[in-house]
PDB file of C-alpha atoms and ligand atoms in Angstrom:
ATOM      1  CA  MET A   1       0.000   0.000   0.000  1.00 32.00           C
ATOM      2  CA  GLN A   2       1.336   3.384  -0.959  1.00 38.00           C
ATOM      3  CA  THR A   3       1.710   5.843   1.833  1.00 49.00           C
ATOM      4  CA  GLY A   4       1.235   9.515   1.236  1.00 56.00           C
ATOM      5  CA  GLY A   5       4.999   9.680   0.802  1.00 75.00           C
ATOM      6  CA  VAL A   6       7.152  12.621   1.702  1.00 82.00           C
ATOM      7  CA  PRO A   7       5.012  15.679   2.442  1.00 88.00           C
ATOM      8  CA  GLU A   8       5.463  18.085  -0.466  1.00 93.00           C
ATOM      9  CA  LEU A   9       4.795  21.752  -1.009  1.00 94.00           C
ATOM     10  CA  PRO A  10       0.968  21.728  -0.645  1.00 93.00           C
ATOM     11  CA  GLU A  11       1.011  19.644   2.541  1.00 92.00           C
ATOM     12  CA  VAL A  12       3.935  21.467   4.138  1.00 93.00           C
ATOM     13  CA  HIS A  13       2.327  24.795   3.236  1.00 94.00           C
ATOM     14  CA  ALA A  14      -0.972  23.800   4.858  1.00 92.00           C
ATOM     15  CA  LEU A  15       0.850  22.281   7.824  1.00 92.00           C
ATOM     16  CA  ALA A  16       2.786  25.510   8.351  1.00 94.00           C
ATOM     17  CA  ALA A  17      -0.455  27.518   8.209  1.00 93.00           C
ATOM     18  CA  ASP A  18      -2.157  25.200  10.688  1.00 92.00           C
ATOM     19  CA  LEU A  19       0.797  25.306  13.090  1.00 94.00           C
ATOM     20  CA  ASP A  20       1.144  29.075  12.744  1.00 95.00           C
ATOM     21  CA  GLY A  21      -2.416  29.470  14.004  1.00 93.00           C
ATOM     22  CA  ARG A  22      -1.761  27.188  16.953  1.00 93.00           C
ATOM     23  CA  LEU A  23       1.782  28.169  17.971  1.00 95.00           C
ATOM     24  CA  ARG A  24       2.136  31.874  17.251  1.00 95.00           C
ATOM     25  CA  GLY A  25       2.551  33.922  20.411  1.00 94.00           C
ATOM     26  CA  HIS A  26       3.130  30.903  22.631  1.00 95.00           C
ATOM     27  CA  VAL A  27       6.246  30.613  24.769  1.00 96.00           C
ATOM     28  CA  VAL A  28       8.300  27.457  24.313  1.00 97.00           C
ATOM     29  CA  ASP A  29       8.721  25.658  27.605  1.00 96.00           C
ATOM     30  CA  ARG A  30      11.116  23.144  26.090  1.00 95.00           C
ATOM     31  CA  LEU A  31      12.116  21.221  22.997  1.00 96.00           C
ATOM     32  CA  ASP A  32      13.105  17.623  23.683  1.00 95.00           C
ATOM     33  CA  ILE A  33      14.945  15.636  21.034  1.00 94.00           C
ATOM     34  CA  THR A  34      14.213  11.941  21.452  1.00 92.00           C
ATOM     35  CA  ALA A  35      15.870  10.630  18.281  1.00 91.00           C
ATOM     36  CA  PHE A  36      19.309  12.171  18.633  1.00 89.00           C
ATOM     37  CA  ALA A  37      20.338  11.362  15.064  1.00 92.00           C
ATOM     38  CA  ALA A  38      17.557  13.659  13.820  1.00 94.00           C
ATOM     39  CA  LEU A  39      19.252  16.743  15.265  1.00 96.00           C
ATOM     40  CA  LYS A  40      21.729  18.075  12.702  1.00 96.00           C
ATOM     41  CA  THR A  41      23.140  21.021  14.666  1.00 94.00           C
ATOM     42  CA  PHE A  42      24.714  21.516  18.092  1.00 91.00           C
ATOM     43  CA  ASP A  43      25.271  25.275  18.076  1.00 91.00           C
ATOM     44  CA  PRO A  44      23.060  27.016  19.072  1.00 95.00           C
ATOM     45  CA  PRO A  45      21.982  24.261  21.460  1.00 96.00           C
ATOM     46  CA  VAL A  46      18.361  23.086  21.558  1.00 96.00           C
ATOM     47  CA  THR A  47      18.033  24.578  25.025  1.00 96.00           C
ATOM     48  CA  ALA A  48      18.541  28.046  23.490  1.00 96.00           C
ATOM     49  CA  VAL A  49      14.914  28.004  22.326  1.00 96.00           C
ATOM     50  CA  HIS A  50      13.563  27.434  25.829  1.00 96.00           C
ATOM     51  CA  GLY A  51      11.678  30.515  26.965  1.00 95.00           C
ATOM     52  CA  MET A  52      11.450  31.991  23.473  1.00 96.00           C
ATOM     53  CA  THR A  53       8.175  32.993  21.809  1.00 96.00           C
ATOM     54  CA  VAL A  54       6.935  31.542  18.519  1.00 96.00           C
ATOM     55  CA  ALA A  55       6.825  34.514  16.132  1.00 95.00           C
ATOM     56  CA  ARG A  56       5.533  32.558  13.124  1.00 96.00           C
ATOM     57  CA  VAL A  57       5.586  29.234  11.331  1.00 97.00           C
ATOM     58  CA  GLY A  58       6.421  29.161   7.627  1.00 97.00           C
ATOM     59  CA  ARG A  59       8.191  26.993   5.096  1.00 96.00           C
ATOM     60  CA  HIS A  60      11.046  26.937   2.584  1.00 97.00           C
ATOM     61  CA  GLY A  61      10.288  24.335  -0.083  1.00 96.00           C
ATOM     62  CA  LYS A  62       9.489  21.227   1.944  1.00 95.00           C
ATOM     63  CA  PHE A  63      11.233  22.529   5.100  1.00 96.00           C
ATOM     64  CA  LEU A  64       9.111  23.792   8.003  1.00 96.00           C
ATOM     65  CA  ASP A  65      10.458  26.884   9.759  1.00 98.00           C
ATOM     66  CA  LEU A  66       9.455  27.830  13.306  1.00 97.00           C
ATOM     67  CA  THR A  67      10.743  31.350  13.929  1.00 97.00           C
ATOM     68  CA  LEU A  68      11.346  32.044  17.610  1.00 96.00           C
ATOM     69  CA  ALA A  69      11.933  35.422  19.210  1.00 94.00           C
ATOM     70  CA  PRO A  70      13.138  36.323  22.701  1.00 90.00           C
ATOM     71  CA  ALA A  71      10.021  36.642  24.827  1.00 66.00           C
ATOM     72  CA  ALA A  72      10.393  40.310  25.678  1.00 62.00           C
ATOM     73  CA  SER A  73      11.418  41.698  22.302  1.00 58.00           C
ATOM     74  CA  ALA A  74       9.633  42.038  18.988  1.00 58.00           C
ATOM     75  CA  ASP A  75      10.320  39.705  16.097  1.00 55.00           C
ATOM     76  CA  ASP A  76      13.880  40.717  15.376  1.00 62.00           C
ATOM     77  CA  ALA A  77      16.060  38.879  12.867  1.00 64.00           C
ATOM     78  CA  GLU A  78      19.197  39.561  14.948  1.00 74.00           C
ATOM     79  CA  THR A  79      17.993  37.670  17.988  1.00 87.00           C
ATOM     80  CA  ALA A  80      15.631  35.181  16.385  1.00 93.00           C
ATOM     81  CA  LEU A  81      16.252  31.467  16.285  1.00 96.00           C
ATOM     82  CA  HIS A  82      14.787  29.008  13.812  1.00 97.00           C
ATOM     83  CA  VAL A  83      13.775  25.437  14.399  1.00 98.00           C
ATOM     84  CA  ILE A  84      13.814  23.888  10.935  1.00 98.00           C
ATOM     85  CA  ILE A  85      12.179  20.525  10.346  1.00 97.00           C
ATOM     86  CA  HIS A  86      12.399  18.342   7.254  1.00 95.00           C
ATOM     87  CA  LEU A  87       9.793  15.590   7.401  1.00 91.00           C
ATOM     88  CA  ALA A  88      10.935  12.431   5.720  1.00 83.00           C
ATOM     89  CA  ARG A  89       8.764   9.818   4.053  1.00 83.00           C
ATOM     90  CA  ALA A  90       7.403   8.491   7.331  1.00 84.00           C
ATOM     91  CA  GLY A  91       7.717  11.640   9.396  1.00 87.00           C
ATOM     92  CA  TRP A  92       4.843  13.719  10.656  1.00 87.00           C
ATOM     93  CA  ILE A  93       3.864  16.335  13.206  1.00 91.00           C
ATOM     94  CA  ARG A  94       0.943  16.034  15.530  1.00 88.00           C
ATOM     95  CA  TRP A  95      -0.587  18.778  17.572  1.00 89.00           C
ATOM     96  CA  ARG A  96      -1.080  17.876  21.220  1.00 88.00           C
ATOM     97  CA  ASP A  97      -3.727  19.807  23.160  1.00 87.00           C
ATOM     98  CA  ALA A  98      -2.579  18.833  26.611  1.00 83.00           C
ATOM     99  CA  ALA A  99       0.612  18.087  28.455  1.00 78.00           C
ATOM    100  CA  PRO A 100       2.183  14.757  27.489  1.00 74.00           C
ATOM    101  CA  ILE A 101       1.759  11.824  29.860  1.00 69.00           C
ATOM    102  CA  PRO A 102       4.831   9.698  29.133  1.00 62.00           C
ATOM    103  CA  THR A 103       3.532   6.452  30.605  1.00 49.00           C
ATOM    104  CA  ALA A 104       0.224   6.640  28.716  1.00 48.00           C
ATOM    105  CA  ARG A 105       1.744   6.371  25.262  1.00 50.00           C
ATOM    106  CA  PRO A 106       0.659   3.033  23.816  1.00 51.00           C
ATOM    107  CA  ARG A 107       3.296   1.002  22.069  1.00 51.00           C
ATOM    108  CA  GLY A 108       3.070  -0.507  18.610  1.00 45.00           C
ATOM    109  CA  ARG A 109       0.803   2.115  17.120  1.00 44.00           C
ATOM    110  CA  SER A 110       1.269   3.087  13.512  1.00 40.00           C
ATOM    111  CA  THR A 111       1.772   6.697  14.554  1.00 47.00           C
ATOM    112  CA  GLY A 112       5.460   5.882  14.897  1.00 57.00           C
ATOM    113  CA  PRO A 113       8.017   6.678  17.517  1.00 86.00           C
ATOM    114  CA  LEU A 114       8.627  10.106  18.851  1.00 92.00           C
ATOM    115  CA  ALA A 115      11.582  11.962  17.299  1.00 94.00           C
ATOM    116  CA  ALA A 116      11.109  15.244  19.147  1.00 96.00           C
ATOM    117  CA  ARG A 117       8.574  17.002  21.309  1.00 96.00           C
ATOM    118  CA  LEU A 118       7.881  20.711  21.600  1.00 96.00           C
ATOM    119  CA  VAL A 119       6.142  21.697  24.830  1.00 96.00           C
ATOM    120  CA  LEU A 120       4.543  25.126  25.133  1.00 95.00           C
ATOM    121  CA  ASP A 121       3.934  27.129  28.290  1.00 93.00           C
ATOM    122  CA  ASP A 122       0.375  25.769  28.651  1.00 92.00           C
ATOM    123  CA  GLY A 123       1.464  22.139  28.192  1.00 93.00           C
ATOM    124  CA  SER A 124       0.174  21.836  24.635  1.00 94.00           C
ATOM    125  CA  GLY A 125       2.600  21.429  21.766  1.00 94.00           C
ATOM    126  CA  LEU A 126       3.884  19.232  18.981  1.00 94.00           C
ATOM    127  CA  ASP A 127       4.912  15.633  18.731  1.00 94.00           C
ATOM    128  CA  ILE A 128       7.293  15.116  15.835  1.00 94.00           C
ATOM    129  CA  THR A 129       7.257  11.449  14.862  1.00 92.00           C
ATOM    130  CA  GLU A 130       8.899   9.149  12.373  1.00 91.00           C
ATOM    131  CA  ALA A 131       7.638   5.651  11.698  1.00 86.00           C
ATOM    132  CA  GLY A 132       9.655   2.776  10.284  1.00 84.00           C
ATOM    133  CA  THR A 133      13.286   1.816  10.572  1.00 82.00           C
ATOM    134  CA  LYS A 134      14.820   4.075   7.926  1.00 82.00           C
ATOM    135  CA  LYS A 135      15.282   7.328   9.800  1.00 84.00           C
ATOM    136  CA  SER A 136      15.723  10.456   7.766  1.00 90.00           C
ATOM    137  CA  LEU A 137      13.667  13.107   9.532  1.00 94.00           C
ATOM    138  CA  ALA A 138      15.945  16.056  10.278  1.00 96.00           C
ATOM    139  CA  ILE A 139      15.834  18.989  12.698  1.00 97.00           C
ATOM    140  CA  TRP A 140      18.102  22.029  12.819  1.00 98.00           C
ATOM    141  CA  VAL A 141      18.341  24.901  15.286  1.00 97.00           C
ATOM    142  CA  ALA A 142      19.807  27.880  13.432  1.00 97.00           C
ATOM    143  CA  HIS A 143      20.242  31.649  13.593  1.00 96.00           C
ATOM    144  CA  ASP A 144      19.244  31.890   9.931  1.00 96.00           C
ATOM    145  CA  PRO A 145      17.372  29.360   7.732  1.00 97.00           C
ATOM    146  CA  ILE A 146      20.068  29.829   5.089  1.00 96.00           C
ATOM    147  CA  ASP A 147      22.490  28.107   7.503  1.00 96.00           C
ATOM    148  CA  VAL A 148      20.675  24.871   6.656  1.00 97.00           C
ATOM    149  CA  PRO A 149      22.451  23.488   3.550  1.00 95.00           C
ATOM    150  CA  GLY A 150      19.268  22.079   2.018  1.00 95.00           C
ATOM    151  CA  ILE A 151      17.596  25.487   2.261  1.00 97.00           C
ATOM    152  CA  ALA A 152      20.639  27.356   0.941  1.00 97.00           C
ATOM    153  CA  ARG A 153      20.518  25.171  -2.182  1.00 96.00           C
ATOM    154  CA  LEU A 154      16.770  25.560  -2.851  1.00 98.00           C
ATOM    155  CA  GLY A 155      15.624  26.773  -6.234  1.00 97.00           C
ATOM    156  CA  PRO A 156      12.705  29.214  -6.601  1.00 98.00           C
ATOM    157  CA  ASP A 157       9.311  28.415  -5.078  1.00 97.00           C
ATOM    158  CA  PRO A 158       6.747  27.594  -7.788  1.00 97.00           C
ATOM    159  CA  LEU A 159       3.954  29.369  -5.885  1.00 95.00           C
ATOM    160  CA  ALA A 160       5.877  32.610  -5.397  1.00 96.00           C
ATOM    161  CA  PRO A 161       4.547  35.518  -7.496  1.00 96.00           C
ATOM    162  CA  GLU A 162       7.945  35.905  -9.182  1.00 97.00           C
ATOM    163  CA  PHE A 163       7.841  32.317 -10.461  1.00 98.00           C
ATOM    164  CA  THR A 164       6.629  33.206 -13.955  1.00 98.00           C
ATOM    165  CA  GLU A 165       6.496  31.160 -17.123  1.00 98.00           C
ATOM    166  CA  GLU A 166       9.764  32.853 -18.135  1.00 98.00           C
ATOM    167  CA  VAL A 167      11.420  31.668 -14.927  1.00 98.00           C
ATOM    168  CA  LEU A 168      10.309  28.111 -15.653  1.00 98.00           C
ATOM    169  CA  ALA A 169      11.548  28.406 -19.245  1.00 98.00           C
ATOM    170  CA  GLY A 170      14.972  29.424 -17.930  1.00 98.00           C
ATOM    171  CA  ILE A 171      15.109  26.496 -15.501  1.00 98.00           C
ATOM    172  CA  LEU A 172      14.148  24.033 -18.245  1.00 98.00           C
ATOM    173  CA  ALA A 173      16.645  25.457 -20.729  1.00 98.00           C
ATOM    174  CA  ALA A 174      19.413  25.236 -18.119  1.00 98.00           C
ATOM    175  CA  ALA A 175      18.510  21.584 -17.471  1.00 97.00           C
ATOM    176  CA  GLY A 176      19.027  20.791 -21.167  1.00 97.00           C
ATOM    177  CA  ARG A 177      18.472  17.140 -22.070  1.00 96.00           C
ATOM    178  CA  SER A 178      17.870  16.090 -18.457  1.00 96.00           C
ATOM    179  CA  GLN A 179      14.645  14.155 -18.041  1.00 94.00           C
ATOM    180  CA  LEU A 180      11.672  16.181 -16.915  1.00 97.00           C
ATOM    181  CA  LYS A 181      10.730  13.933 -13.994  1.00 95.00           C
ATOM    182  CA  GLY A 182      14.122  14.414 -12.372  1.00 94.00           C
ATOM    183  CA  VAL A 183      14.191  18.140 -13.087  1.00 97.00           C
ATOM    184  CA  LEU A 184      10.775  18.759 -11.521  1.00 98.00           C
ATOM    185  CA  ARG A 185      11.714  17.048  -8.287  1.00 95.00           C
ATOM    186  CA  SER A 186      15.204  18.498  -8.046  1.00 96.00           C
ATOM    187  CA  GLN A 187      14.986  20.862  -5.050  1.00 96.00           C
ATOM    188  CA  SER A 188      17.883  22.980  -6.308  1.00 97.00           C
ATOM    189  CA  ARG A 189      15.997  23.699  -9.545  1.00 98.00           C
ATOM    190  CA  ILE A 190      12.440  24.117  -8.171  1.00 98.00           C
ATOM    191  CA  ALA A 191      11.613  24.025  -4.449  1.00 97.00           C
ATOM    192  CA  GLY A 192       8.897  21.850  -2.972  1.00 96.00           C
ATOM    193  CA  ILE A 193       7.900  19.365  -5.679  1.00 97.00           C
ATOM    194  CA  GLY A 194       8.690  15.725  -4.923  1.00 94.00           C
ATOM    195  CA  ASN A 195       7.886  12.325  -6.337  1.00 94.00           C
ATOM    196  CA  ALA A 196       4.113  12.589  -5.985  1.00 95.00           C
ATOM    197  CA  TYR A 197       3.442  16.040  -7.405  1.00 97.00           C
ATOM    198  CA  SER A 198       5.962  15.608 -10.225  1.00 97.00           C
ATOM    199  CA  ASP A 199       3.880  12.579 -11.304  1.00 97.00           C
ATOM    200  CA  GLU A 200       0.699  14.637 -11.032  1.00 98.00           C
ATOM    201  CA  ILE A 201       2.106  17.610 -12.940  1.00 98.00           C
ATOM    202  CA  LEU A 202       3.449  15.421 -15.756  1.00 98.00           C
ATOM    203  CA  TRP A 203       0.089  13.676 -16.035  1.00 98.00           C
ATOM    204  CA  ALA A 204      -1.765  17.004 -16.051  1.00 98.00           C
ATOM    205  CA  ALA A 205       0.571  18.299 -18.778  1.00 98.00           C
ATOM    206  CA  LYS A 206       0.346  14.979 -20.706  1.00 98.00           C
ATOM    207  CA  MET A 207       4.121  14.720 -20.810  1.00 98.00           C
ATOM    208  CA  SER A 208       6.437  11.745 -20.507  1.00 97.00           C
ATOM    209  CA  PRO A 209       8.617  11.579 -17.391  1.00 95.00           C
ATOM    210  CA  PHE A 210      11.529  11.120 -19.871  1.00 93.00           C
ATOM    211  CA  LYS A 211      10.811  14.169 -21.956  1.00 96.00           C
ATOM    212  CA  PRO A 212      13.932  16.347 -22.229  1.00 97.00           C
ATOM    213  CA  ALA A 213      13.583  19.435 -20.055  1.00 98.00           C
ATOM    214  CA  ASP A 214      14.573  21.869 -22.790  1.00 97.00           C
ATOM    215  CA  MET A 215      11.323  22.226 -24.749  1.00 97.00           C
ATOM    216  CA  PRO A 216       9.549  24.619 -27.128  1.00 97.00           C
ATOM    217  CA  PRO A 217       7.666  27.612 -25.662  1.00 97.00           C
ATOM    218  CA  ASP A 218       4.235  26.032 -26.284  1.00 98.00           C
ATOM    219  CA  ASP A 219       5.238  23.044 -24.161  1.00 98.00           C
ATOM    220  CA  VAL A 220       6.700  25.284 -21.462  1.00 98.00           C
ATOM    221  CA  HIS A 221       3.335  27.024 -21.360  1.00 98.00           C
ATOM    222  CA  LEU A 222       1.447  23.730 -20.940  1.00 98.00           C
ATOM    223  CA  LEU A 223       3.829  22.581 -18.230  1.00 98.00           C
ATOM    224  CA  TYR A 224       3.646  25.897 -16.385  1.00 98.00           C
ATOM    225  CA  GLU A 225      -0.163  25.830 -16.434  1.00 98.00           C
ATOM    226  CA  ALA A 226      -0.224  22.191 -15.296  1.00 98.00           C
ATOM    227  CA  MET A 227       2.221  22.923 -12.459  1.00 98.00           C
ATOM    228  CA  GLN A 228       0.313  25.951 -11.196  1.00 98.00           C
ATOM    229  CA  ARG A 229      -3.075  24.240 -11.444  1.00 97.00           C
ATOM    230  CA  THR A 230      -1.908  21.006  -9.795  1.00 97.00           C
ATOM    231  CA  LEU A 231      -0.158  22.704  -6.880  1.00 97.00           C
ATOM    232  CA  ARG A 232      -2.832  25.359  -6.301  1.00 95.00           C
ATOM    233  CA  GLU A 233      -5.677  22.841  -6.380  1.00 95.00           C
ATOM    234  CA  ALA A 234      -3.812  20.648  -3.903  1.00 94.00           C
ATOM    235  CA  LEU A 235      -3.145  23.677  -1.745  1.00 92.00           C
ATOM    236  CA  ALA A 236      -6.801  24.734  -1.839  1.00 91.00           C
ATOM    237  CA  ARG A 237      -7.863  21.256  -0.731  1.00 90.00           C
ATOM    238  CA  ALA A 238      -5.246  21.133   2.021  1.00 87.00           C
ATOM    239  CA  ASP A 239      -5.908  24.656   3.250  1.00 82.00           C
ATOM    240  CA  GLY A 240      -7.701  24.756   6.556  1.00 78.00           C
ATOM    241  CA  LEU A 241      -7.256  21.066   7.226  1.00 82.00           C
ATOM    242  CA  LYS A 242      -5.706  19.983  10.457  1.00 78.00           C
ATOM    243  CA  ALA A 243      -2.248  18.447  10.414  1.00 75.00           C
ATOM    244  CA  SER A 244      -3.769  15.057  11.188  1.00 75.00           C
ATOM    245  CA  GLU A 245      -5.919  15.161   8.052  1.00 81.00           C
ATOM    246  CA  LEU A 246      -3.337  16.270   5.505  1.00 81.00           C
ATOM    247  CA  LYS A 247      -1.746  12.961   4.556  1.00 76.00           C
ATOM    248  CA  ALA A 248      -5.066  11.263   3.871  1.00 78.00           C
ATOM    249  CA  GLU A 249      -6.199  14.290   1.870  1.00 79.00           C
ATOM    250  CA  LYS A 250      -3.108  14.173  -0.327  1.00 78.00           C
ATOM    251  CA  LYS A 251      -3.452  10.475  -0.995  1.00 78.00           C
ATOM    252  CA  SER A 252      -7.148  10.558  -1.840  1.00 83.00           C
ATOM    253  CA  ASN A 253      -6.786  13.283  -4.471  1.00 86.00           C
ATOM    254  CA  LEU A 254      -3.826  12.106  -6.518  1.00 93.00           C
ATOM    255  CA  ALA A 255      -4.781  11.158 -10.098  1.00 95.00           C
ATOM    256  CA  VAL A 256      -1.888   8.834 -10.972  1.00 96.00           C
ATOM    257  CA  HIS A 257       0.711   8.844  -8.205  1.00 95.00           C
ATOM    258  CA  GLY A 258       0.339   5.741  -6.026  1.00 93.00           C
ATOM    259  CA  ARG A 259      -2.448   4.463  -8.285  1.00 95.00           C
ATOM    260  CA  PHE A 260      -0.644   1.639 -10.112  1.00 94.00           C
ATOM    261  CA  GLY A 261      -3.137  -0.708 -11.774  1.00 95.00           C
ATOM    262  CA  GLU A 262      -6.080   1.667 -11.409  1.00 97.00           C
ATOM    263  CA  ALA A 263      -7.843   3.399 -14.297  1.00 97.00           C
ATOM    264  CA  CYS A 264      -6.599   6.763 -15.515  1.00 98.00           C
ATOM    265  CA  PRO A 265      -9.279   9.298 -14.476  1.00 97.00           C
ATOM    266  CA  ARG A 266      -8.972  10.972 -17.889  1.00 97.00           C
ATOM    267  CA  CYS A 267      -8.746   8.163 -20.461  1.00 97.00           C
ATOM    268  CA  ASP A 268      -9.420   4.943 -18.526  1.00 97.00           C
ATOM    269  CA  ASP A 269      -6.114   3.327 -19.559  1.00 97.00           C
ATOM    270  CA  THR A 270      -4.381   1.348 -16.817  1.00 96.00           C
ATOM    271  CA  ILE A 271      -1.877   3.373 -14.819  1.00 96.00           C
ATOM    272  CA  ARG A 272       1.601   1.882 -14.975  1.00 96.00           C
ATOM    273  CA  GLN A 273       4.626   2.308 -12.826  1.00 94.00           C
ATOM    274  CA  VAL A 274       8.381   2.314 -12.984  1.00 92.00           C
ATOM    275  CA  ILE A 275      10.473   1.048 -10.107  1.00 87.00           C
ATOM    276  CA  TYR A 276      13.849   2.648  -9.557  1.00 77.00           C
ATOM    277  CA  ALA A 277      16.267   2.910  -6.660  1.00 72.00           C
ATOM    278  CA  ASP A 278      14.069   2.832  -3.521  1.00 70.00           C
ATOM    279  CA  SER A 279      11.143   4.549  -5.138  1.00 78.00           C
ATOM    280  CA  THR A 280       8.440   4.136  -7.770  1.00 89.00           C
ATOM    281  CA  PHE A 281       6.572   6.494  -9.980  1.00 93.00           C
ATOM    282  CA  GLN A 282       3.329   6.175 -11.896  1.00 96.00           C
ATOM    283  CA  TYR A 283       2.055   7.482 -15.225  1.00 97.00           C
ATOM    284  CA  CYS A 284      -0.617   6.887 -17.857  1.00 98.00           C
ATOM    285  CA  PRO A 285       0.764   5.452 -21.133  1.00 97.00           C
ATOM    286  CA  THR A 286      -2.107   6.760 -23.265  1.00 98.00           C
ATOM    287  CA  CYS A 287      -1.959  10.285 -21.820  1.00 98.00           C
ATOM    288  CA  GLN A 288       1.804  10.610 -21.481  1.00 98.00           C
ATOM    289  CA  THR A 289       3.909   8.227 -23.534  1.00 96.00           C
ATOM    290  CA  GLY A 290       2.006   7.639 -26.775  1.00 96.00           C
ATOM    291  CA  GLY A 291       0.615   4.380 -25.395  1.00 94.00           C
ATOM    292  CA  LYS A 292       4.050   2.846 -24.867  1.00 91.00           C
ATOM    293  CA  PRO A 293       5.017   1.471 -21.452  1.00 90.00           C
ATOM    294  CA  LEU A 294       8.323   2.738 -20.115  1.00 88.00           C
ATOM    295  CA  ALA A 295      11.143   0.337 -19.348  1.00 79.00           C
ATOM    296  CA  ASP A 296      12.346   0.103 -15.768  1.00 67.00           C
ATOM    297  CA  ARG A 297      16.027  -0.348 -16.445  1.00 56.00           C
ATOM    298  CA  VAL A 298      16.295   2.752 -18.619  1.00 50.00           C
ATOM    299  CA  LEU A 299      14.872   4.843 -15.833  1.00 51.00           C
ATOM    300  CA  SER A 300      17.006   3.449 -13.089  1.00 51.00           C
ATOM    301  CA  ARG A 301      20.021   4.660 -15.009  1.00 54.00           C
ATOM    302  CA  LEU A 302      18.713   7.988 -16.225  1.00 55.00           C
ATOM    303  CA  LEU A 303      16.765   9.326 -13.301  1.00 55.00           C
ATOM    304  CA  LYS A 304      19.748   9.694 -11.016  1.00 48.00           C
TER     305      LYS A 304
HETATM  306 ZN1  LIG B   1      -4.776   8.595 -19.311  1.00 66.42          ZN
END
């Protein structure tokens, strides 16, 4: 069974909005890191955020950013600290209304083990969890989000007003003969699109995952429209949902991603998939590849 996968731009955006409404203005009592490997920084120490006030919650690509300010002062970039969280495939954040009761946590639930816990002054807060054995959830405490290498490398955000069709054309031209699927999910080229939404965008644009990125202006236009529509519709659906509802929402609205063997919602052909590395992607042959199934081994080599 496919999971919702790594939370991508629409989910992280909605999650940030939900958490902003809950956390903003609250004082952090403490931040406890349970999975020590998840913490990628040691200076400033985690304890530096204790007693600080949450100024806002936002995102950079798929990274969540909790901006914290010293309790007494205004939101000031000089004194602010950032808790940056990158949710991996099996990572998630849950809002907790009341103070945690350590002994009451049932074992063996699919919610996964605790990686970190943020406790606010009133006892409410966040449980940051990661299920499974492959641990890749990551947390940074930084003076500036740009100190996080993955954020420093991010390409432009596709939902930013300055992300025009011309910007996309430039990105695609620079990528040359690289395959579109890999270009769309490359965070250094475009921020926030991962395996799921690259499948959805390619399906919406009726383009092969292997199509060379450098394409004529008419195709750039189709791809730009498909990208904007796909991401904005997902965002509109996710907007206002609680963190706990976002993964199910994403999964239930994908047209092709994670839908191997099902019927294409547009043409009724059977959705196929390609398996590569530790991942799979899905597409519709009739809509995207002239009816021809794609070969697995070609992809495993070319999608690196
Ligand atoms: Zn189709």
